mmCIF file of C-alpha atoms in Angstrom:
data_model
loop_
_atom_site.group_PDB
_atom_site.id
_atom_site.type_symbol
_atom_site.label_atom_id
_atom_site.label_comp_id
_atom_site.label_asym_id
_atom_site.label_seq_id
_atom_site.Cartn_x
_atom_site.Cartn_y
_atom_site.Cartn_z
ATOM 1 C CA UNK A 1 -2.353 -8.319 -26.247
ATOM 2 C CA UNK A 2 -2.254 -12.157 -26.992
ATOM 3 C CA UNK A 3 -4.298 -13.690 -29.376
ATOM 4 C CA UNK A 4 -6.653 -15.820 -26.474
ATOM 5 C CA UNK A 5 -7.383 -12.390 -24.947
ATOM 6 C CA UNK A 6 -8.478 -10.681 -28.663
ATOM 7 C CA UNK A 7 -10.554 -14.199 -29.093
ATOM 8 C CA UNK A 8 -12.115 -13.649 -25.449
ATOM 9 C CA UNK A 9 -13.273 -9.871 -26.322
ATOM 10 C CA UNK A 10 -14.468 -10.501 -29.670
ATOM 11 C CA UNK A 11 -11.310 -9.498 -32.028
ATOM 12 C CA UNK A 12 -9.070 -6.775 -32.416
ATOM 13 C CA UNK A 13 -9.103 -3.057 -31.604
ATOM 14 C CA UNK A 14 -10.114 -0.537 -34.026
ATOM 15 C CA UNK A 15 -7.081 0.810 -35.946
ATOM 16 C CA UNK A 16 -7.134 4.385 -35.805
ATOM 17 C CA UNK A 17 -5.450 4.861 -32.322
ATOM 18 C CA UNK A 18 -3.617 2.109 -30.834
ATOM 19 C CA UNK A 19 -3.678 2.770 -27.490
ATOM 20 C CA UNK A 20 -6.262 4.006 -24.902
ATOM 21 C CA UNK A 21 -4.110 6.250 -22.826
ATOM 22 C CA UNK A 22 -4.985 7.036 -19.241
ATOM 23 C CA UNK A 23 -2.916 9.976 -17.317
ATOM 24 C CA UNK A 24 -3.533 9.772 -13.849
ATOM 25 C CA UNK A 25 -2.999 11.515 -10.363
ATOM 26 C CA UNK A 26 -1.236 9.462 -7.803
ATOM 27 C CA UNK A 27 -2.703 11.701 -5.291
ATOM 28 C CA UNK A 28 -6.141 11.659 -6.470
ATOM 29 C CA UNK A 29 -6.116 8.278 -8.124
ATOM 30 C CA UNK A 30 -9.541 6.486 -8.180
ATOM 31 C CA UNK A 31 -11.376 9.914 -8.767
ATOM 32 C CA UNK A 32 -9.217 10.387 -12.234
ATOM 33 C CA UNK A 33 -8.840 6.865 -13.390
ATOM 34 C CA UNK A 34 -12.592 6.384 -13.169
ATOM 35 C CA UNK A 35 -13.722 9.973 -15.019
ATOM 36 C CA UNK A 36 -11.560 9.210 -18.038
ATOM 37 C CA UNK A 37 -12.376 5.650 -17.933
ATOM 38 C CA UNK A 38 -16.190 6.792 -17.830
ATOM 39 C CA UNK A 39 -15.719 9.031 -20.558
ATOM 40 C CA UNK A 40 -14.195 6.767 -22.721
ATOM 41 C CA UNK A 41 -15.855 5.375 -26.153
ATOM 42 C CA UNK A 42 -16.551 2.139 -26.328
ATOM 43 C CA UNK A 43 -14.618 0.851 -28.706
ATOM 44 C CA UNK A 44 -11.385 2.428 -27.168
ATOM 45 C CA UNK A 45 -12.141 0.129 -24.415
ATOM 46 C CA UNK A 46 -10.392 -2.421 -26.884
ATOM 47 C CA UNK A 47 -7.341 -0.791 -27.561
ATOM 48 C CA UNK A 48 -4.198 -1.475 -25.412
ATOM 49 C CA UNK A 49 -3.934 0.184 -22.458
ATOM 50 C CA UNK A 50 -0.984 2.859 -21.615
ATOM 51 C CA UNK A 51 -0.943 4.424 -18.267
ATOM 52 C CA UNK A 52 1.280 7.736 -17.150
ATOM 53 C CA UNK A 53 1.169 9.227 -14.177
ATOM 54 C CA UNK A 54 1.432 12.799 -14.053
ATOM 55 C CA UNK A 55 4.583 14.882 -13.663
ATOM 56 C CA UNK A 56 6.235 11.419 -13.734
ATOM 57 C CA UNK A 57 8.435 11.044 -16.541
ATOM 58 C CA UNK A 58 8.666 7.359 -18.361
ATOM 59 C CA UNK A 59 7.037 5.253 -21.237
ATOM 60 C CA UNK A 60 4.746 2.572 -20.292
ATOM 61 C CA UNK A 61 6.297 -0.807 -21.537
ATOM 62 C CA UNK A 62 3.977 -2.855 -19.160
ATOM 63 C CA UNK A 63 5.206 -1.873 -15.355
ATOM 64 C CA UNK A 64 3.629 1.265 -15.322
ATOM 65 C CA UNK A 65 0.096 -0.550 -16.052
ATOM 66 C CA UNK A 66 1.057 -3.309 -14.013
ATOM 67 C CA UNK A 67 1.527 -0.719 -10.905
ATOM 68 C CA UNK A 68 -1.550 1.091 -11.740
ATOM 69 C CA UNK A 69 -3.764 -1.626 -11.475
ATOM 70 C CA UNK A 70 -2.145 -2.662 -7.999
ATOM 71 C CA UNK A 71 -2.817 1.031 -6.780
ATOM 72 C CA UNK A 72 -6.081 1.196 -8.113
ATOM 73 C CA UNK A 73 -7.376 -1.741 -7.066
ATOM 74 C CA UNK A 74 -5.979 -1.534 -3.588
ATOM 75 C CA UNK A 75 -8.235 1.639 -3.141
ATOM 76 C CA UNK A 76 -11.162 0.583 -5.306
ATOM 77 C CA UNK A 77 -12.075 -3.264 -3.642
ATOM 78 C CA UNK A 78 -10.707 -1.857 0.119
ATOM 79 C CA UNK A 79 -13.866 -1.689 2.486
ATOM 80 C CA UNK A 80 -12.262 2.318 2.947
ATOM 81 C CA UNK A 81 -13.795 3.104 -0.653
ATOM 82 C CA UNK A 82 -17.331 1.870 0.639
ATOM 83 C CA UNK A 83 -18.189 0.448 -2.926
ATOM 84 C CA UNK A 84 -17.039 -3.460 -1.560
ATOM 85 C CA UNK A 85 -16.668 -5.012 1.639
ATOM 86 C CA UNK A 86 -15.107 -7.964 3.098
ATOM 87 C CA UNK A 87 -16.099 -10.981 4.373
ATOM 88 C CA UNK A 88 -15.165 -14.203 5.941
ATOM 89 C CA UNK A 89 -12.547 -12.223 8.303
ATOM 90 C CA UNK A 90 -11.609 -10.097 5.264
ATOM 91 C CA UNK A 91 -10.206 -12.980 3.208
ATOM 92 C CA UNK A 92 -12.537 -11.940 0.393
ATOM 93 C CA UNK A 93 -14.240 -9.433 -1.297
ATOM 94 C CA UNK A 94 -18.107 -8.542 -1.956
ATOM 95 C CA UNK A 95 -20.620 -6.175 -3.009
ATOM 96 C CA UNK A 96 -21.570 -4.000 -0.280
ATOM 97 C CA UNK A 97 -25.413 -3.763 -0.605
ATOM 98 C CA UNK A 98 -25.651 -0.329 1.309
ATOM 99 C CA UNK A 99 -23.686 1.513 -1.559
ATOM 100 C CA UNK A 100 -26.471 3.144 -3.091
ATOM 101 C CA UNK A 101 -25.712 6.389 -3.562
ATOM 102 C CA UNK A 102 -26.455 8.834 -6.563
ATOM 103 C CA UNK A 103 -23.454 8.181 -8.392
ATOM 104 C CA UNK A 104 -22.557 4.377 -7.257
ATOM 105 C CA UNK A 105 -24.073 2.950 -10.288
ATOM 106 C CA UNK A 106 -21.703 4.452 -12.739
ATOM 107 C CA UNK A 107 -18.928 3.853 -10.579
ATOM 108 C CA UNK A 108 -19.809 0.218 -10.534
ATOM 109 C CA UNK A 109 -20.072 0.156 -14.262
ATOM 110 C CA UNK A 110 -16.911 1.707 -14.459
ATOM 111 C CA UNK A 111 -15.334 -0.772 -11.968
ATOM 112 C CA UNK A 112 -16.990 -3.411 -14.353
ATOM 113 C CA UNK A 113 -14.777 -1.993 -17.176
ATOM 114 C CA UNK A 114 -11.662 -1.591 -15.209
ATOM 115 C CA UNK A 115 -11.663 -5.692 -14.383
ATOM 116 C CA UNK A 116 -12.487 -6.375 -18.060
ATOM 117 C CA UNK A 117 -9.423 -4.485 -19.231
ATOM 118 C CA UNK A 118 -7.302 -5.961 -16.768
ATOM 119 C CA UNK A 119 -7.982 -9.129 -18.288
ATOM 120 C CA UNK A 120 -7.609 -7.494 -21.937
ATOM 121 C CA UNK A 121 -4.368 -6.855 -21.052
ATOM 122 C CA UNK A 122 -3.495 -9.794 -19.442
ATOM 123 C CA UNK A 123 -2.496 -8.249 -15.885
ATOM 124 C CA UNK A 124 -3.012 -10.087 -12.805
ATOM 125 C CA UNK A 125 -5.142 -8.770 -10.146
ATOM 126 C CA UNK A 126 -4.427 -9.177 -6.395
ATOM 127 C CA UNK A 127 -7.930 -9.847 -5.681
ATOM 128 C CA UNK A 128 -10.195 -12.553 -4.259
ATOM 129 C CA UNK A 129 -14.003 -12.855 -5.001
ATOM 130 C CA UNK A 130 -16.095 -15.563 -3.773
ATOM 131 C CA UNK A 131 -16.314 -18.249 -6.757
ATOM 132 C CA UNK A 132 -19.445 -17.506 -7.201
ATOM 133 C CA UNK A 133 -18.712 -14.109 -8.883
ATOM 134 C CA UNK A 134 -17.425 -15.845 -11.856
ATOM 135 C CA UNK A 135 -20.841 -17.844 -12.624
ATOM 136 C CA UNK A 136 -22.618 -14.618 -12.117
ATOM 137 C CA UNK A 137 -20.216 -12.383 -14.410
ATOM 138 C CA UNK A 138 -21.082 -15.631 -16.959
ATOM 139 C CA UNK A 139 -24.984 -15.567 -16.344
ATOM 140 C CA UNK A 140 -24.650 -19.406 -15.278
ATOM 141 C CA UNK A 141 -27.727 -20.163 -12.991
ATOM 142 C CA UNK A 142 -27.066 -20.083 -8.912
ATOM 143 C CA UNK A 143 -27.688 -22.571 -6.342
ATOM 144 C CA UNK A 144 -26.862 -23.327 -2.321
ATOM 145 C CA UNK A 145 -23.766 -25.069 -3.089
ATOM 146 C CA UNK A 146 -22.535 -21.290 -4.384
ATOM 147 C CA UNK A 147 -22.845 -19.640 -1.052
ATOM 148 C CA UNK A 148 -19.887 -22.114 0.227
ATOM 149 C CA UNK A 149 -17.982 -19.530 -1.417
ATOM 150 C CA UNK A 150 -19.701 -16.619 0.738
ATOM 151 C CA UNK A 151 -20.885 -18.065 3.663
ATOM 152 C CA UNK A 152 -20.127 -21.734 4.369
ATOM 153 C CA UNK A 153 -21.924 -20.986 7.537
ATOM 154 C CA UNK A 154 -25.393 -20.252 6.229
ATOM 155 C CA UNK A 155 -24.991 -22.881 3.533
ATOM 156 C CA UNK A 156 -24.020 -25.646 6.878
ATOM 157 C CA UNK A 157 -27.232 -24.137 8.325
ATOM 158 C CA UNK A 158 -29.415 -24.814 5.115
ATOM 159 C CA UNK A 159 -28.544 -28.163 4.757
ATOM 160 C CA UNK A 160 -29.287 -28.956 8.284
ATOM 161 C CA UNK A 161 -32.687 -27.700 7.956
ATOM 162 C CA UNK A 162 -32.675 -29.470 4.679
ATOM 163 C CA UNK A 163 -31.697 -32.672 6.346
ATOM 164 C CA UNK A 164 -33.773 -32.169 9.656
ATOM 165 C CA UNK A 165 -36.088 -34.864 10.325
ATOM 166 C CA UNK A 166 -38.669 -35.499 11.149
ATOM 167 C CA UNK A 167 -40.437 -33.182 8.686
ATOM 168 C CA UNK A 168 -43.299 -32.176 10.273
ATOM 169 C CA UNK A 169 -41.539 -30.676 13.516
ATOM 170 C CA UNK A 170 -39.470 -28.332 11.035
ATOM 171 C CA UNK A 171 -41.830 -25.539 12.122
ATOM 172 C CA UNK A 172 -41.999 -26.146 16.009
ATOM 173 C CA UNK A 173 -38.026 -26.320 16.200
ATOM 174 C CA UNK A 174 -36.688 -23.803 13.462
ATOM 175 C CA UNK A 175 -39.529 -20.801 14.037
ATOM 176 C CA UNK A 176 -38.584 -19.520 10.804
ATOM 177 C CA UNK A 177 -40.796 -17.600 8.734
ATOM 178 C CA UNK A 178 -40.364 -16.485 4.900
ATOM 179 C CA UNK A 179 -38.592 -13.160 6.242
ATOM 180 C CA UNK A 180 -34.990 -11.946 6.310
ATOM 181 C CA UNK A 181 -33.337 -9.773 8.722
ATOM 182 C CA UNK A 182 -29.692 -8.251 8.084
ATOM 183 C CA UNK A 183 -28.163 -5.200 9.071
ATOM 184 C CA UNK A 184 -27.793 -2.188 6.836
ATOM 185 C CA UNK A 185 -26.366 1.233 7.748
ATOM 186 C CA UNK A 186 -25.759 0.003 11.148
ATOM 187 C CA UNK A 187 -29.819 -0.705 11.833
ATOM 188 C CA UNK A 188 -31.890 -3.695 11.691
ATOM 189 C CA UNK A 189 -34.046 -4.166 8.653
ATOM 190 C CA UNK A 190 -35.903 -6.779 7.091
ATOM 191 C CA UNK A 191 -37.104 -8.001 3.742
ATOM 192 C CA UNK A 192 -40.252 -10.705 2.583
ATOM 193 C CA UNK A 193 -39.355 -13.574 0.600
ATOM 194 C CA UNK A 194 -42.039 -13.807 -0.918
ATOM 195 C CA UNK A 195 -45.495 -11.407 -0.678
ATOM 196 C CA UNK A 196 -46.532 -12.109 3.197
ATOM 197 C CA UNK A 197 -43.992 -13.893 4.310
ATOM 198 C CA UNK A 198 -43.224 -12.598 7.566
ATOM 199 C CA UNK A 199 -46.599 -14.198 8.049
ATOM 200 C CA UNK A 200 -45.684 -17.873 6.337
ATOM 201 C CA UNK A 201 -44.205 -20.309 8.655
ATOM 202 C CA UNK A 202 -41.510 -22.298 7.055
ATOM 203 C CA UNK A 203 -42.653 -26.050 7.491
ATOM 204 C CA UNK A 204 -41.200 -29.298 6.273
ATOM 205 C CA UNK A 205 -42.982 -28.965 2.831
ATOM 206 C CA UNK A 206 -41.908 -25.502 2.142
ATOM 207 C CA UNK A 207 -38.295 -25.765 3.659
ATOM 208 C CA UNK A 208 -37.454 -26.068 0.085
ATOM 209 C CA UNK A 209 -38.353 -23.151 -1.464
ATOM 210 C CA UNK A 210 -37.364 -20.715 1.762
ATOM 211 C CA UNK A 211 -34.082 -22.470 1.261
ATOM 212 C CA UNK A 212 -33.682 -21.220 -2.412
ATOM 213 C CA UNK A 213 -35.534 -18.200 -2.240
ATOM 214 C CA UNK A 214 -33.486 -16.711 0.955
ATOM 215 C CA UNK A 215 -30.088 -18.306 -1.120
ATOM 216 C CA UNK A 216 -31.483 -16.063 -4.319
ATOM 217 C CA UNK A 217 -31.411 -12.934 -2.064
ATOM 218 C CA UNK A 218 -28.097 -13.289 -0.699
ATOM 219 C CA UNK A 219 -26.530 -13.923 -3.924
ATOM 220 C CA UNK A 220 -28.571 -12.091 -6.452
ATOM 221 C CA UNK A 221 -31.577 -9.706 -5.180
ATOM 222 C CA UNK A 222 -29.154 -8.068 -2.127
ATOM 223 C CA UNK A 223 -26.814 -7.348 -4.005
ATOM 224 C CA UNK A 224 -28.742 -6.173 -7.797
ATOM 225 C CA UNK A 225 -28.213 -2.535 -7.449
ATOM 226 C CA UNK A 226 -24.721 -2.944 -7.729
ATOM 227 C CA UNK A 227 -23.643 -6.336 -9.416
ATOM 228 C CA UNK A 228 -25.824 -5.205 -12.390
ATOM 229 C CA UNK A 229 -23.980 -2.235 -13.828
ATOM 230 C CA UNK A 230 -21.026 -4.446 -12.660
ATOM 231 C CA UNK A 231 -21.209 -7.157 -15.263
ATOM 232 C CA UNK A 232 -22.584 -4.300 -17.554
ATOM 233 C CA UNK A 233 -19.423 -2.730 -17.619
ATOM 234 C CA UNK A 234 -17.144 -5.766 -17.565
ATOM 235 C CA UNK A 235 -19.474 -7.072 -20.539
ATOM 236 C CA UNK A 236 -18.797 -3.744 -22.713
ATOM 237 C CA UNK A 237 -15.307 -4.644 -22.658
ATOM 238 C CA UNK A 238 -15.361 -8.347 -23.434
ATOM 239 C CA UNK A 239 -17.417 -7.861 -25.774
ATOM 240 C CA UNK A 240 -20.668 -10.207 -27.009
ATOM 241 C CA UNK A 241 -21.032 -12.027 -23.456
ATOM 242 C CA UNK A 242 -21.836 -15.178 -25.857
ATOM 243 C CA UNK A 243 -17.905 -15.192 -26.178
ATOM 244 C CA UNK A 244 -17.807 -16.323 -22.387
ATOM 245 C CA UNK A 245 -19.706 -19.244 -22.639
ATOM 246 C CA UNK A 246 -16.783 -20.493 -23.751
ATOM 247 C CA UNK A 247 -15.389 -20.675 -20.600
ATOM 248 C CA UNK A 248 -15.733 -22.129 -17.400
ATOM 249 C CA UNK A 249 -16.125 -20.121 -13.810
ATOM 250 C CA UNK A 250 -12.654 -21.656 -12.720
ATOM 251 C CA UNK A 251 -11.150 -20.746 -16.578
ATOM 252 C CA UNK A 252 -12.483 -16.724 -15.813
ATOM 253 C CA UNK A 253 -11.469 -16.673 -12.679
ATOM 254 C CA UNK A 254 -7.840 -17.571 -13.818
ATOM 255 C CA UNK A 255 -7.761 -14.646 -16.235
ATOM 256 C CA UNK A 256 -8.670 -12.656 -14.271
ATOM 257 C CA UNK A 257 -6.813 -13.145 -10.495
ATOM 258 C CA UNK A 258 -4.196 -15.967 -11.910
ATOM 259 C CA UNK A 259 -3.638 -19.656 -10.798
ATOM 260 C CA UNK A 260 -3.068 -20.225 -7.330
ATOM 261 C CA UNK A 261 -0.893 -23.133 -7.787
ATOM 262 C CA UNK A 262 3.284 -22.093 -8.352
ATOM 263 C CA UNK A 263 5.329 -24.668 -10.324
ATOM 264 C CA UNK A 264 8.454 -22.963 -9.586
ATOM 265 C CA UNK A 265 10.430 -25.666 -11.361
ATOM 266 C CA UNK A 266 8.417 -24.641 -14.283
ATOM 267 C CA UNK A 267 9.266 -21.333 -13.785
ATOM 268 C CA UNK A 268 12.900 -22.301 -13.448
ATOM 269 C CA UNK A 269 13.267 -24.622 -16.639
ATOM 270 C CA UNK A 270 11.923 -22.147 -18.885
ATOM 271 C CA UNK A 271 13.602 -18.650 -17.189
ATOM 272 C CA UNK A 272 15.783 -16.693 -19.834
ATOM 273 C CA UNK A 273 19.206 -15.521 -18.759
ATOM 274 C CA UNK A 274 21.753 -12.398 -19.463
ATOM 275 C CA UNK A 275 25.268 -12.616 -18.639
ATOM 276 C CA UNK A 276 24.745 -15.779 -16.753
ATOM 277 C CA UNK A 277 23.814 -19.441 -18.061
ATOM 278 C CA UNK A 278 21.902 -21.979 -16.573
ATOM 279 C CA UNK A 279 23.868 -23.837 -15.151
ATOM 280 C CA UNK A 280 26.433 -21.606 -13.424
ATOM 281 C CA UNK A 281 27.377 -21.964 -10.358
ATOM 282 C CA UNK A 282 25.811 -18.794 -8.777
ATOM 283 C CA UNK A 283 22.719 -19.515 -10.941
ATOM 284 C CA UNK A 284 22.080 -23.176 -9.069
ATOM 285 C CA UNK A 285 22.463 -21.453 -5.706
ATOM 286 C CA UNK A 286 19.977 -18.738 -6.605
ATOM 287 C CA UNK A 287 17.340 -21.993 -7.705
ATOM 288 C CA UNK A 288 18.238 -23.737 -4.593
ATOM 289 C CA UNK A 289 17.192 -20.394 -2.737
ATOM 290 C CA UNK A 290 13.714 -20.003 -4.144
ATOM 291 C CA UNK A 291 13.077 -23.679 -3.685
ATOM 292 C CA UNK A 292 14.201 -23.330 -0.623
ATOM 293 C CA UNK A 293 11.464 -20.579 0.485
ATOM 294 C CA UNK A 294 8.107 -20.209 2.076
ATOM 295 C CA UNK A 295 4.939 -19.853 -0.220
ATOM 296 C CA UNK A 296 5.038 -15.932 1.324
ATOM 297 C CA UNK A 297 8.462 -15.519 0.763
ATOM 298 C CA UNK A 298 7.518 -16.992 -3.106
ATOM 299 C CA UNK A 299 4.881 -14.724 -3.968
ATOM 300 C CA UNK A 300 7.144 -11.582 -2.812
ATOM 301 C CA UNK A 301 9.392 -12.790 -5.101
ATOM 302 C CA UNK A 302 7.429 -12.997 -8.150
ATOM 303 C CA UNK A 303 5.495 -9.650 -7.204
ATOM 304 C CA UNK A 304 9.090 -8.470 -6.821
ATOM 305 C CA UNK A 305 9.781 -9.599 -10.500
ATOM 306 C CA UNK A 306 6.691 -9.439 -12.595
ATOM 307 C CA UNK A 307 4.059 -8.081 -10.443
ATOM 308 C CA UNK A 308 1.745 -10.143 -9.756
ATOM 309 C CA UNK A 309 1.609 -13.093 -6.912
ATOM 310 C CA UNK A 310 -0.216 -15.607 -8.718
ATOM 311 C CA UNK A 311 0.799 -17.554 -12.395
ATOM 312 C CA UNK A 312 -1.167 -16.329 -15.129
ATOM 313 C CA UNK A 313 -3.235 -19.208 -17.232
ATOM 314 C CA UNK A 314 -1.611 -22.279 -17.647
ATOM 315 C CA UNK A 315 1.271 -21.832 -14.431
ATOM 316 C CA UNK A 316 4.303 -20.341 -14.234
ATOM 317 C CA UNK A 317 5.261 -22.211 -17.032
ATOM 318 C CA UNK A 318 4.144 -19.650 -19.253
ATOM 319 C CA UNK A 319 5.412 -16.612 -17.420
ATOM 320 C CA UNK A 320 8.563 -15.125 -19.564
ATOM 321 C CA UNK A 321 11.021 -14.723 -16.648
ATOM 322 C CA UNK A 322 14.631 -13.512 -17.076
ATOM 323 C CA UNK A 323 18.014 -13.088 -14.616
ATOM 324 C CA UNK A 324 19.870 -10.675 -15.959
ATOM 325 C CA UNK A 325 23.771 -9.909 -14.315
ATOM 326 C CA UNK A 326 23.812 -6.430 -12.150
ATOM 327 C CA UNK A 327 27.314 -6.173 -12.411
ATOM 328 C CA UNK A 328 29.867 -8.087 -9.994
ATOM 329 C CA UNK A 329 29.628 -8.604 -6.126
ATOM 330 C CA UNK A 330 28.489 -5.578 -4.442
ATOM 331 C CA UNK A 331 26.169 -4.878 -1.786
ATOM 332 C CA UNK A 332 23.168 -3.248 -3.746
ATOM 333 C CA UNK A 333 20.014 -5.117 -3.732
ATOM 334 C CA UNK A 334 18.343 -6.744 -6.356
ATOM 335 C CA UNK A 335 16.270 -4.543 -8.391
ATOM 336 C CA UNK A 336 13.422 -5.381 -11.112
ATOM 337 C CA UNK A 337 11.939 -4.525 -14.045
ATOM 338 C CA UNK A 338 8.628 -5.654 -13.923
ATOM 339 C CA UNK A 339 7.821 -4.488 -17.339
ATOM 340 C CA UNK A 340 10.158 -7.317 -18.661
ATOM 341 C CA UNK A 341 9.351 -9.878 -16.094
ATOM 342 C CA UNK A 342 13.168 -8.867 -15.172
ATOM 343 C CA UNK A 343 15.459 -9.811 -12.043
ATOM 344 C CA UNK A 344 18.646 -7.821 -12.176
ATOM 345 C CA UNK A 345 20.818 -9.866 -9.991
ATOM 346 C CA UNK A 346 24.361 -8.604 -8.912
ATOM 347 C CA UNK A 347 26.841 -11.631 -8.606
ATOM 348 C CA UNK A 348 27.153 -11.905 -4.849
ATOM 349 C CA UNK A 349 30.149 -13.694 -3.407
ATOM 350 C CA UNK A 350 28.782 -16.439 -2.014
ATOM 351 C CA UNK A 351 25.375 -18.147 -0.838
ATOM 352 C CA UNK A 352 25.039 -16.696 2.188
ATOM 353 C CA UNK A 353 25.003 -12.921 0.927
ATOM 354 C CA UNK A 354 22.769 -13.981 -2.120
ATOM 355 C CA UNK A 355 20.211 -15.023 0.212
ATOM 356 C CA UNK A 356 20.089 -12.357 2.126
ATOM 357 C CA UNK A 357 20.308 -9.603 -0.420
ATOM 358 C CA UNK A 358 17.141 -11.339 -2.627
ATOM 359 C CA UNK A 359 15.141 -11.847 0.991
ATOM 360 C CA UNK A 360 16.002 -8.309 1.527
ATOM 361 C CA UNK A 361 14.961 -7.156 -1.622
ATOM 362 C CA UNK A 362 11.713 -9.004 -1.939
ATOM 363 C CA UNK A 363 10.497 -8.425 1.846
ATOM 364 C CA UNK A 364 10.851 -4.389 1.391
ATOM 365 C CA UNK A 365 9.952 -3.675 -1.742
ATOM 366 C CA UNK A 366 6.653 -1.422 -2.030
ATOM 367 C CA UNK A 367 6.862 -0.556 -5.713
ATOM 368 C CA UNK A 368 8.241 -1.608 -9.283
ATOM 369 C CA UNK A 369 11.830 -1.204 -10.178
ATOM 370 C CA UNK A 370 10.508 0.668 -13.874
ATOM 371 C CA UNK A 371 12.681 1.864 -16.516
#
């Protein structure tokens, strides 16, 4: 664990035991990961995480926990799970408001915790939240300009009534009153905005307040049940939330689901090498090849290599990447140890056959090459 992270969750683990050690069922994954993460004490939540999985056989030097949060979060955050659903065509990820069921609490607060020690332990999630999660998780106060994040088509439709003029024929052309309707369960329900207000017209005086009252119940009240024991359990992890202040929304959400941005050169003049040297021949073709590629064919590459598709804080700069020689030309792919950020690169005779062999490699590849 760096020294940022320990600063982020309010110092070091306790000393006793070093590790909090999970041992999970790939078979039965979310279901075991969540009762021994629910079980857990407190204060092991600050301890460095070690995942096995069982009957497998292998110490966890970073890829194993890099693959279990992958799995897990896969399941957990897909709309199969019911706990979160997506929106805006399934680009992003929500609360789903009708997960209310006797246990979904906990589960939240346990999903709270599993984030938080993602972000302990400095692994990258494949995730994206609306922005606006990251001001909530920070208890920063909410306003339209956050549902862009959510709905840029409600927040278009705000302003507009914001904007509509004249004033006083708000009423006659919007028929709005201070009622929502939304679906729920697959039927039609509705909820007041304020006491009587399916009876309250919304006129040009009060388009104001319907405005930030219906924007308060599409960010916050909709959604209570389950963000609540959400930041709960991400908060028991990080520790005294006054720690997060210290942030910003955009530095949080960086911690937590990486940079978007890839400085590949970065990545190139600080990469490590083993039984090659920088500037080798077969070396400067393997550069030009990466430049060379797509942003898809980029973020394979680096899930390929260190598991994650996104540069942790401060870019690929900062990401300890290595090329180390697989032996001489052969026709074996590229493997990976993602545990050391490792490419293990046979010497391929010629550009061509390097090219293909790493697109091969990086297009196909459904798990970690672990050792």
């Amino acid at each position: 664990m760096s020294h940022m992270m320990a600063q982020f969750v309010g110092g070091a683990p306790p000393a006793d035991l070093p590790f909090l050690v999970l041992t999970v069922d790939r078979q039965n994954l979310v279901y075991s990961a969540l009762t021994q993460l629910g079980g857990a004490p407190d204060g092991d939540l600050r301890k460095e995480l070690k995942v096995r999985f069982a009957g497998e056989e292998g110490v966890d030097q970073g890829g194993v926990r890099k693959e279990f949060f992958q799995l897990i979060t896969e399941q957990l955050f897909g709309a199969e799970y019911g706990m979160f659903s997506r929106r805006l065509g399934d680009r992003i990820v929500w609360f789903n408001p009708d997960c209310t069921w006797e246990e979904a609490a906990g589960n939240f607060r346990i999903v709270g915790k599993l984030l938080a020690l993602a972000v302990y332990n400095g692994v990258i999630l494949d995730l994206n939240f609306p922005s606006v999660l990251y001001k909530k998780l920070l208890g920063q106060p909410l306003g339209l300009d956050d549902l862009e994040s959510l709905d840029p088509d409600l927040r278009s439709g705000f302003r507009k009534l914001l904007e509509f003029a004249p004033a006083d024929q708000v009423e006659d052309v919007f028929c709005l009153t201070f009622e929502v309707s939304y679906e729920s369960m697959g039927e039609e329900r509705s909820a007041e905005l304020k006491p009587g207000g399916k009876d309250i017209a919304v006129t040009g005086e009060l388009r104001g307040e319907y405005v930030e009252k219906y924007t308060n119940f599409i960010l916050v009240e909709s959604i209570k049940p389950q963000f609540e024991p959400f930041r709960e359990g991400f908060l028991k992890v990080m520790g005294d939330s006054r720690v997060l202040q210290r942030l910003t929304p955009k530095e949080l959400e960086y911690l937590i689901v990486g940079e978007p941005k890839l400085d590949f050169q970065a990545l190139e003049e600080n990469a490590e090498y083993e039984g090659y040297t920088k500037n080798c021949p077969f070396i400067r073709q393997f550069w030009s090849i990466v430049h060379g590629m797509d942003l898809e064919s980029q973020q394979q590459l680096l899930m390929f290599v260190t598991g994650s598709q996104k540069a942790p804080v401060g870019g690929l700069g900062n990401v300890r990447f290595k090329i180390q020689r697989a032996g001489p030309d052969s026709d074996n792919l590229p493997t990976s140890h993602t545990c050391f950020n490792t490419l293990l690169l046979p010497e391929y005779d010629g550009m061509a056959k390097l090219h293909e062999r790493l697109h091969t490699a990086v297009r196909n590849s459904t798990g970690f090459g672990l050792q």
